[in-house]
Amino acid sequence: MLLTRIKGPRDLDRLSQEELDRLAAEIRTFLVDAVSKTGGHLGPNLGVVELTIALHRVFDSPKDKVLFDTGHQAYVHKLLTGRQDFGGLRTKGGLSGYPSRAESDHDVIENSHASTVLGWADGFAKANEVLGKEDHHVAAVIGDGALTGGMAWEALNNIAAAKDRPLVIVVNDNERSYGPTIGGLANHLATLRTTDGYERFLARGKDLLERTPVVGKPLYETLHGAKKGLKDFIAPQGMFEDLGLKYIGPIDGHDIEALESALQRAKRFSGPVIVHCLTQKGRGYEPAVQDEADRFHAVGVIHPDTGLPVSTDAASWTSVFADEMVKLGRERKDIVAITAAMLQPVGLKKFADAYPDRIFDVGIAEQHGATSAAGLASGGAHPVFAVYATFLNRAFDQVLMDVALHKCGVTFVLDRAGVTGTDGASHNGMWDMSILQVVPGLRLAAPRDAEQLRAQLNEAVLVKDAPTVVRFSKGVVGPAVPAVGRIGGMDVLRRPADEVTRPDVLLVSVGALAPMCLEIADLLDKQGISTTVVDPRWVKPVDEALAPLADGHRVVVTVEDNSRTGGVGSAVAQALRDAGVDVPLRDFGIPQRFLDHATRKEVMAEIGLTAPDIARQVTGLVAKLDGRYDSEPAAAVD
């Protein structure tokens, strides 16, 4: 196999055109076989095989910086830079699903949030200029979907201002981000794609000129790189050139020779250049090509021959939300939904099918989505903006200044909150409950089960004068966790087994960690420690009934799948201080560090967010209060 002979990008230099085509076919076969076993981003990588080969033949990585926006299309890049052991892809100790500096010098940026690569590229190009690195080049690959993000256009505005600063921007145009790319940009790119007079003209010319000895190929390249006059005559003027950026394309993104020719010309130019490549997401794998929803953007473990899942999961948090949104839409005509280019992943496809006039896909533009939601709310609608928890970080200012300041009734639904695991550091939803604590008037719900998700979503959309947030985990929703009572707005999930005047521990359980908190209580009970477990349901603001309840216990413990810094535990501690309740408090959550990719269970164990770990520490704390020991560690809890 040719692929096994590729240990680094320069090994590609020795291959003929025929061998390069064989290599592309081998890579596609490898990807389908490997990713079907582990799950991962299959469709995007099948679409960039030839493009990645051409990039690494033209540019000299790692001296030249080859940058990928988001990075979910970097599997081919990994293969060509010596990483062909995909057996542990996205598992602990295995390859990351995104570029990773720890893996290779060829991986430059590993932030897997979209629309950032052009900002990075602008910075690298400026550094080359300042430091006199004239033989260093920068090539940034950005998908057409990522160009719907405002950051990309902020960067383009700066890049275009430097006419003599070399930088190659490769637009990977596959008409999709997760699903089909939407908006004015998509329409413009579609015009460039579908107005094929220019490409037909060049295709006919190429056949003729390549048969012409000596001067044929150089003359074709001259025509292909012709200036604006010729292109304006045959195809519509590109908006990129209107920005002052040189434009090459559209190029067949599956023709290695054409790609290399375009990239070489762009590399030689002494300023910023756009290379517009047309690719097919999922190319070469029929189940992906036939998947109109997202072309197998991301898959679990599948049968490689059919593309069908190996197993069917039980109901997920997302599916519960999806069904409830359809019900809400049926009951209330003012309910509208917003997504940031993730209609399927956040569970809004059913709502879109049922109410196509009440769904708004803003593209990868969370900031705009939040402010647009404020406008919708002010206009009389009640928008529900569903987004991954980690992506709401990008719209914090808009939540604060546009939604909350104006007291707009907008509901934000945060999918994949807490530890998500396999996607790595940037995708864990571990900051939302900290960031949102500072927003005046905002109310935040953390449902513990499917029943509570439905109930709290319904409660959220009734609020008309403030932003509301409902956050839930990734994956399968667990069994119902019934309440045994209610104190204020809080559900009591467990009372001490024996009647005691002052129970030892008040355990405040946040969201989906309720089953684990009940397990902690069981372990404490075996140590003779009496425990009350409550679910606040709405964790912001802190329920007024919590302080007097805490005052009746010896210790308060909070457990959350959010950063300990500024999270629910911090808010509870502040509320107790404000109420003059002087009770020891221990807050358990995610430490203030970025978490490596692994399963959720493995990550939780690594950071000590498990029932035995927490019970052991709480046992030690109660023992100290009892004066049973001064410095000896607590006995282990089985």
XYZ file of C-alpha atoms in Angstrom:
638
model
C 0.000 0.000 0.000
C 1.136 3.517 -0.786
C -0.312 4.907 2.434
C 1.981 2.839 4.643
C 4.968 4.400 2.857
C 3.909 7.933 3.821
C 5.735 8.846 7.028
C 5.648 12.590 6.442
C 4.539 15.173 3.871
C 7.776 15.099 1.860
C 7.169 11.445 1.027
C 4.407 12.732 -1.243
C 6.946 14.491 -3.472
C 8.148 11.214 -5.004
C 4.716 10.056 -6.137
C 3.479 10.301 -9.712
C 0.048 11.644 -10.583
C -1.247 8.108 -10.989
C 0.153 7.141 -7.584
C -1.405 10.204 -5.978
C -4.809 9.146 -7.277
C -4.224 5.637 -5.900
C -3.201 7.129 -2.570
C -6.423 9.159 -2.428
C -8.474 6.005 -2.974
C -6.490 4.145 -0.283
C -7.063 6.987 2.197
C -10.820 6.886 1.643
C -10.878 3.120 2.185
C -8.782 3.548 5.339
C -11.053 6.264 6.719
C -14.261 4.308 6.208
C -12.747 1.214 7.813
C -11.158 3.045 10.763
C -13.871 5.560 11.624
C -16.650 2.963 11.324
C -14.985 1.154 14.253
C -14.507 4.163 16.544
C -16.939 6.821 15.396
C -15.838 10.296 14.425
C -16.057 12.932 11.710
C -16.261 10.832 8.568
C -18.025 12.903 5.888
C -15.843 16.045 6.167
C -12.628 14.038 5.862
C -13.779 12.028 2.863
C -14.339 15.365 1.162
C -10.839 16.815 1.647
C -8.581 13.924 0.633
C -7.216 15.419 -2.601
C -7.169 18.921 -1.144
C -5.042 17.821 1.818
C -2.640 15.899 -0.433
C -2.213 18.975 -2.640
C -1.670 21.263 0.354
C 1.104 19.084 1.710
C 2.787 18.785 -1.689
C 2.773 22.549 -2.240
C 3.530 23.740 1.305
C 6.412 22.625 3.504
C 4.806 21.849 6.863
C 5.694 22.481 9.658
C 7.896 25.379 8.472
C 4.924 26.582 6.471
C 1.786 26.777 8.576
C -1.102 24.665 7.254
C -4.102 25.607 9.386
C -7.546 24.001 9.582
C -10.656 25.810 10.750
C -12.515 23.750 13.368
C -10.210 20.820 12.652
C -12.794 18.085 12.233
C -11.489 17.669 8.659
C -7.889 17.018 9.733
C -7.887 13.198 9.701
C -6.226 13.118 6.267
C -3.680 15.645 7.530
C -2.910 13.270 10.418
C -2.395 10.357 8.017
C 0.002 12.358 5.838
C 2.015 13.544 8.825
C 2.860 10.091 10.153
C -0.152 9.250 12.328
C -1.807 6.155 10.889
C -2.781 4.329 14.066
C -6.479 5.211 14.196
C -7.417 2.283 16.432
C -7.785 4.564 19.445
C -9.233 7.588 17.663
C -11.016 9.870 20.174
C -10.336 7.459 23.034
C -8.120 7.999 26.065
C -4.477 7.763 25.030
C -5.373 7.593 21.333
C -5.463 10.188 18.580
C -7.531 13.296 19.147
C -10.421 13.899 16.768
C -8.963 17.356 16.118
C -5.468 18.737 15.519
C -3.372 18.367 18.662
C -0.081 20.096 19.405
C 0.819 17.245 21.747
C 0.645 14.809 18.814
C 2.650 16.573 16.138
C 4.568 19.710 15.167
C 2.381 19.748 12.062
C -0.679 20.548 14.221
C -0.634 24.287 14.784
C -4.009 25.179 16.250
C -6.353 22.858 18.094
C -9.310 25.098 18.952
C -12.253 23.222 17.488
C -14.611 26.185 17.417
C -15.454 27.434 13.934
C -14.569 30.643 12.068
C -11.312 31.312 13.952
C -8.698 30.111 11.466
C -8.445 33.355 9.475
C -7.647 35.280 12.639
C -4.887 32.780 13.381
C -3.629 32.979 9.800
C -3.564 36.777 9.918
C -1.455 36.607 13.068
C 1.016 34.078 11.630
C 1.380 36.123 8.424
C 2.050 39.261 10.452
C 4.639 37.384 12.536
C 6.415 36.244 9.354
C 6.495 39.844 8.144
C 7.734 41.313 11.431
C 10.426 38.660 11.878
C 11.567 38.707 8.246
C 10.594 35.089 7.531
C 10.150 35.598 3.808
C 10.511 31.886 3.050
C 7.679 30.943 5.422
C 4.124 30.627 4.127
C 0.676 30.404 5.674
C -2.246 28.425 4.231
C -5.593 28.438 6.017
C -8.415 26.023 5.139
C -11.880 27.266 5.983
C -15.202 25.628 5.125
C -17.972 27.547 3.460
C -20.074 27.000 6.586
C -17.446 28.654 8.782
C -17.580 31.721 6.533
C -21.043 32.386 7.975
C -19.300 33.313 11.247
C -18.605 36.980 11.938
C -15.042 36.348 13.117
C -14.110 35.133 9.654
C -15.205 38.432 8.098
C -13.473 40.509 10.755
C -10.293 38.660 9.842
C -10.888 39.021 6.084
C -11.283 42.764 6.557
C -7.844 42.924 8.165
C -6.232 40.488 5.750
C -7.454 42.401 2.711
C -5.966 45.643 4.062
C -2.425 44.262 3.715
C -2.019 43.987 -0.054
C 1.603 42.827 0.115
C 1.408 40.343 3.018
C 1.370 36.781 1.599
C -1.405 34.530 2.839
C -3.322 31.724 1.117
C -6.953 31.182 2.114
C -8.477 27.941 0.865
C -12.279 27.978 0.856
C -13.432 24.367 1.076
C -16.832 24.803 -0.532
C -18.983 21.707 -0.097
C -22.255 23.623 0.355
C -22.412 22.439 3.966
C -21.319 22.965 7.544
C -23.256 20.270 9.436
C -26.175 20.535 7.039
C -26.464 22.680 3.902
C -24.855 26.108 4.303
C -27.439 28.887 4.446
C -27.559 32.641 3.927
C -26.374 35.264 1.491
C -22.818 33.912 1.357
C -24.111 30.474 0.422
C -26.156 32.001 -2.366
C -23.145 33.865 -3.694
C -20.932 30.776 -3.639
C -23.714 28.873 -5.357
C -23.660 31.494 -8.109
C -19.944 30.967 -8.574
C -20.476 27.220 -8.617
C -23.392 27.153 -10.991
C -22.186 29.821 -13.407
C -19.854 27.385 -15.064
C -19.157 29.211 -18.301
C -15.724 30.181 -17.028
C -14.818 26.632 -16.015
C -16.219 25.154 -19.253
C -14.156 27.663 -21.206
C -11.017 26.679 -19.311
C -11.773 22.957 -19.538
C -12.010 23.128 -23.333
C -8.890 25.262 -23.434
C -7.003 22.892 -21.180
C -7.669 19.916 -23.464
C -6.428 21.866 -26.464
C -3.430 23.551 -24.858
C -2.133 20.448 -23.097
C -1.799 18.851 -26.524
C 0.323 21.820 -27.609
C 4.053 21.079 -27.154
C 6.271 23.272 -24.913
C 4.008 26.295 -24.434
C 0.688 24.563 -23.814
C 0.684 24.119 -20.027
C 2.260 27.523 -19.160
C -0.271 29.226 -21.418
C -3.156 27.358 -19.725
C -1.928 28.454 -16.297
C -1.746 32.030 -17.525
C -5.327 31.865 -18.729
C -6.478 30.125 -15.546
C -4.913 32.904 -13.477
C -6.205 35.636 -15.755
C -7.160 38.926 -14.222
C -10.573 40.225 -13.452
C -11.501 41.368 -16.949
C -11.682 37.876 -18.413
C -13.499 36.495 -15.379
C -16.044 39.305 -15.363
C -16.772 38.524 -18.998
C -17.521 34.861 -18.329
C -18.611 34.633 -14.674
C -20.042 37.026 -12.073
C -17.570 39.229 -10.266
C -16.612 37.618 -6.965
C -17.193 39.428 -3.705
C -13.739 38.333 -2.594
C -12.167 40.462 -5.303
C -14.441 43.316 -4.267
C -12.768 43.091 -0.862
C -9.407 43.480 -2.561
C -8.450 39.807 -2.302
C -7.084 37.990 -5.322
C -9.368 35.125 -6.254
C -8.558 31.808 -7.937
C -11.350 29.427 -8.781
C -13.660 27.697 -8.573
C -11.286 24.703 -8.633
C -12.294 21.043 -8.708
C -11.379 20.019 -5.165
C -10.910 16.399 -6.233
C -8.413 17.098 -9.024
C -4.991 16.992 -7.391
C -3.207 18.410 -10.407
C -5.586 21.376 -10.677
C -5.378 21.977 -6.945
C -1.589 21.974 -6.975
C -1.525 24.383 -9.889
C -3.868 26.802 -8.120
C -2.053 26.547 -4.785
C 1.362 27.066 -6.411
C 0.144 30.245 -8.086
C -1.378 31.471 -4.856
C 1.820 30.667 -2.964
C 3.917 32.680 -5.441
C 1.722 35.750 -5.128
C 3.006 38.489 -2.828
C -0.308 39.182 -1.122
C -3.474 37.515 0.174
C -5.194 35.077 -2.191
C -8.474 33.152 -2.010
C -8.433 29.679 -3.579
C -12.031 28.532 -3.988
C -12.277 24.715 -4.075
C -15.418 22.745 -4.803
C -15.552 19.485 -2.851
C -18.128 16.825 -2.066
C -18.682 15.983 1.571
C -18.670 12.195 2.051
C -17.090 11.596 -1.365
C -16.390 7.990 -2.273
C -18.680 6.448 0.354
C -22.184 5.968 -0.959
C -24.010 5.826 2.415
C -22.525 9.245 3.254
C -23.318 10.759 -0.131
C -26.912 9.540 0.153
C -27.321 11.019 3.639
C -28.992 14.337 2.831
C -29.158 15.415 6.469
C -25.434 15.935 7.066
C -23.487 13.545 4.781
C -22.211 11.568 7.805
C -20.695 14.685 9.356
C -20.131 12.738 12.560
C -20.972 9.102 13.136
C -20.909 6.595 15.942
C -19.795 3.014 15.414
C -21.329 1.887 12.100
C -21.335 -1.054 9.719
C -18.791 -0.021 7.060
C -20.746 -1.631 4.221
C -24.118 -0.067 4.978
C -23.332 2.942 7.139
C -26.017 1.825 9.609
C -25.394 2.137 13.373
C -24.145 -1.014 15.067
C -26.473 -0.409 18.007
C -29.472 1.785 18.707
C -29.226 3.979 21.790
C -32.064 4.641 24.183
C -33.709 8.062 24.230
C -31.219 10.913 24.429
C -31.547 14.247 26.198
C -31.616 15.883 22.778
C -34.482 13.717 21.540
C -36.563 14.519 24.633
C -36.033 18.226 23.970
C -36.858 17.734 20.278
C -40.235 16.165 21.012
C -41.136 18.738 23.632
C -40.332 21.597 21.264
C -42.802 20.232 18.707
C -45.445 20.059 21.448
C -44.714 23.639 22.527
C -44.883 24.814 18.935
C -48.307 23.240 18.579
C -49.578 24.908 21.767
C -48.086 28.364 21.217
C -47.862 30.187 17.910
C -45.326 32.673 19.328
C -42.681 29.971 19.923
C -39.873 30.192 17.356
C -36.580 28.318 17.232
C -33.029 29.400 16.397
C -30.000 27.275 15.535
C -26.449 28.175 14.620
C -25.933 25.783 11.671
C -26.732 22.739 13.824
C -30.365 21.949 13.132
C -29.984 18.169 13.581
C -27.368 17.991 16.366
C -29.377 20.213 18.737
C -32.680 18.470 18.028
C -34.583 21.127 16.070
C -35.149 19.127 12.870
C -38.584 17.910 13.995
C -39.628 21.453 14.894
C -38.378 22.691 11.518
C -40.364 20.014 9.699
C -43.518 20.818 11.656
C -43.193 24.614 11.612
C -40.904 25.617 8.736
C -41.864 29.289 9.033
C -40.780 29.435 12.675
C -37.200 28.117 12.436
C -34.200 30.386 11.833
C -30.752 29.027 11.022
C -28.301 31.911 11.437
C -25.224 29.955 10.334
C -22.168 29.626 12.563
C -22.951 32.989 14.140
C -23.911 32.536 17.770
C -23.457 36.244 18.524
C -25.891 37.266 15.817
C -28.271 34.495 16.867
C -28.471 35.843 20.434
C -29.051 39.446 19.372
C -31.556 38.406 16.718
C -33.351 36.489 19.472
C -33.543 39.704 21.499
C -35.185 41.377 18.523
C -37.627 38.504 18.082
C -38.572 38.655 21.765
C -39.020 42.418 21.646
C -41.228 41.927 18.604
C -43.591 39.617 20.456
C -42.234 36.136 19.765
C -40.603 33.801 22.269
C -37.376 32.473 20.727
C -35.750 29.239 21.853
C -32.086 29.288 20.845
C -30.654 25.744 21.014
C -26.864 25.552 20.999
C -24.077 23.397 22.424
C -23.113 24.688 25.863
C -19.521 25.278 24.801
C -20.641 27.473 21.888
C -22.707 29.836 24.022
C -19.351 31.126 25.315
C -19.034 32.931 21.988
C -22.224 34.938 22.552
C -21.716 35.988 26.165
C -21.701 39.731 25.470
C -24.925 39.467 23.496
C -26.620 37.458 26.268
C -25.519 40.093 28.772
C -26.011 43.375 26.909
C -28.685 42.606 24.313
C -30.882 39.993 25.972
C -30.528 40.502 29.737
C -30.078 44.286 29.790
C -33.222 44.667 27.691
C -35.137 42.124 29.803
C -35.951 40.013 26.756
C -37.799 36.737 27.143
C -35.371 34.468 25.320
C -34.803 30.816 26.226
C -31.350 29.365 25.602
C -31.221 25.567 25.514
C -27.714 24.256 26.107
C -27.079 20.785 24.729
C -23.969 18.784 25.702
C -23.508 20.593 28.993
C -20.889 19.292 31.403
C -18.252 16.706 30.510
C -18.784 15.487 26.951
C -15.533 13.540 26.642
C -14.469 12.301 23.232
C -14.390 15.632 21.390
C -11.798 16.945 23.825
C -11.046 20.183 25.611
C -12.964 22.682 23.516
C -16.250 20.763 23.466
C -16.777 20.122 27.158
C -19.690 22.301 28.289
C -18.016 23.151 31.570
C -18.157 26.939 31.670
C -21.806 27.892 31.134
C -22.958 27.902 34.755
C -19.924 30.001 35.724
C -20.166 32.502 32.888
C -23.919 32.956 33.232
C -23.793 33.511 37.010
C -22.790 37.132 36.401
C -25.787 37.943 34.152
C -28.379 39.951 36.118
C -31.892 38.571 36.000
C -30.991 35.394 34.114
C -32.591 32.186 35.354
C -30.846 28.853 34.841
C -32.372 25.391 35.050
C -30.506 22.075 35.246
C -32.993 19.194 34.776
C -32.084 15.857 36.351
C -34.187 13.612 34.066
C -36.488 13.636 31.039
C -39.572 14.562 33.051
C -37.807 17.563 34.549
C -36.437 18.618 31.161
C -39.971 18.798 29.818
C -41.267 20.595 32.905
C -38.458 23.127 33.124
C -38.520 23.902 29.408
C -42.203 24.687 29.787
C -41.453 26.871 32.803
C -38.682 28.660 30.912
C -40.804 29.717 27.955
C -43.350 31.300 30.300
C -40.789 33.913 31.368
C -41.238 37.073 29.310
C -39.025 39.598 31.105
C -35.641 37.867 31.401
C -33.415 35.325 29.677
C -33.852 31.719 30.754
C -31.444 28.837 30.255
C -32.092 25.090 30.283
C -28.954 22.928 30.170
C -28.606 19.177 29.790
C -26.003 16.520 29.138
C -24.836 14.645 26.079
C -26.029 11.124 25.394
C -28.673 8.841 26.859
C -31.070 10.289 29.418
C -31.173 8.202 32.574
C -34.171 6.821 34.462
C -36.567 9.136 36.273
C -35.401 10.349 39.674
C -38.557 10.955 41.736
C -38.809 13.609 44.403
C -39.940 12.711 47.909
C -40.903 16.254 48.808
C -40.558 19.961 47.975
C -38.928 22.783 49.953
C -39.423 26.160 48.350
C -38.779 25.569 44.674
C -36.386 22.689 45.367
C -37.122 18.993 45.035
C -36.103 16.803 47.972
C -34.674 13.592 46.535
C -33.748 11.929 49.823
C -34.205 12.495 53.532
C -32.049 10.958 56.286
C -32.901 7.337 56.956
C -33.263 7.995 60.686
C -34.940 10.889 62.447
C -32.201 13.276 63.600
C -32.435 16.769 65.022
C -29.710 18.130 62.794
C -28.621 15.951 59.843
C -24.936 15.844 58.995
C -24.918 16.721 55.288
C -27.057 18.785 52.949
C -26.126 17.527 49.493
C -27.084 19.938 46.688
C -27.347 17.924 43.461
C -27.122 19.760 40.137
C -28.851 18.387 37.048
C -27.975 15.001 35.614
C -25.697 14.165 38.565
C -28.728 13.335 40.728
C -28.259 9.533 40.495
C -24.622 9.918 41.526
C -25.610 12.158 44.446
C -28.070 9.553 45.665
C -25.279 6.998 45.468
C -23.080 9.317 47.533
C -25.833 9.529 50.136
C -26.034 5.723 50.262
C -22.272 5.489 50.840
C -22.413 8.139 53.565
C -25.293 6.328 55.239
C -23.089 3.234 55.510
C -20.612 5.389 57.435
C -23.339 6.549 59.810
C -23.574 10.001 58.184
C -27.107 11.319 57.765
C -27.763 13.107 54.459
C -30.469 15.206 52.841
C -30.290 15.402 49.028
C -31.997 18.296 47.234
C -32.239 19.232 43.574
C -32.599 23.036 43.243
C -34.047 22.582 39.728
C -33.336 26.268 39.030
C -29.737 26.847 40.121
C -29.774 30.573 39.354
C -30.940 32.426 41.300
C -30.217 30.381 44.427
C -33.512 29.382 45.994
C -34.358 31.459 49.071
C -35.263 28.293 50.956
C -31.733 26.915 50.655
C -30.076 29.065 53.330
C -32.449 28.155 56.178
C -32.308 24.519 55.076
C -28.498 24.628 55.119
C -28.579 26.193 58.585
C -30.245 23.021 59.830
C -27.339 20.829 58.683
C -23.730 20.519 59.795
C -22.150 20.512 56.328
C -23.247 21.658 52.876
C -21.915 19.829 49.802
C -22.563 20.870 46.184
C -21.964 18.583 43.213
C -21.997 19.927 39.632
C -20.591 19.033 36.202
C -19.330 22.569 35.658
C -16.157 24.390 36.591
C -15.778 24.797 40.350
C -14.600 28.355 39.698
C -17.633 30.606 39.790
C -20.089 27.744 39.470
C -23.154 26.704 41.433
C -21.073 25.876 44.501
C -19.671 29.407 44.541
C -23.158 30.900 44.166
C -24.496 28.769 47.032
C -21.564 29.769 49.243
C -22.242 33.444 48.544
C -25.953 33.016 49.258
C -25.150 31.387 52.624
C -22.761 34.192 53.546
C -25.342 36.809 52.585
C -27.912 35.056 54.785
C -25.472 34.855 57.706
C -25.412 31.053 57.633
C -22.003 29.897 58.876
C -21.916 26.260 57.804
C -18.866 24.531 56.262
C -19.286 24.044 52.500
C -17.465 21.782 50.075
C -18.019 22.261 46.352
C -17.279 19.423 43.939
C -17.041 20.072 40.222
C -14.635 20.275 37.316
C -11.168 21.638 38.091
C -10.007 24.778 36.324
C -8.092 23.101 33.517
C -8.680 21.858 29.994
C -9.604 18.177 29.872
C -8.070 15.664 27.463
C -10.321 13.557 25.263
C -11.658 10.343 26.778
C -15.067 8.899 27.556
C -17.233 10.851 29.978
C -16.827 8.099 32.587
C -13.026 8.176 32.258
C -12.876 11.961 32.525
C -15.132 11.982 35.583
C -12.931 9.378 37.252
C -9.761 11.307 36.403
C -11.041 14.512 38.010
C -12.482 12.734 41.051
C -16.111 13.459 40.218
C -17.407 10.005 41.210
C -19.549 8.825 44.105
C -16.768 6.963 45.987
C -14.310 9.864 45.621
C -16.785 12.448 46.873
C -18.150 10.236 49.657
C -14.604 9.612 50.879
C -13.870 13.324 51.128
C -17.193 14.170 52.774
C -16.610 11.384 55.304
C -13.269 12.980 56.150
C -14.878 16.407 56.536
C -17.553 15.097 58.919
C -14.882 13.222 60.869
C -12.982 16.471 61.368
C -16.113 18.169 62.675
C -16.570 15.273 65.097
C -12.957 15.665 66.230
C -12.280 12.055 65.353
C -8.907 12.928 63.876
C -6.773 15.970 63.160
C -4.639 14.993 60.192
C -5.182 11.316 59.484
C -6.965 10.583 56.202
C -10.535 9.340 56.308
C -11.197 5.643 55.995
C -11.866 4.475 52.471
C -15.484 4.195 51.407
C -16.323 1.063 49.447
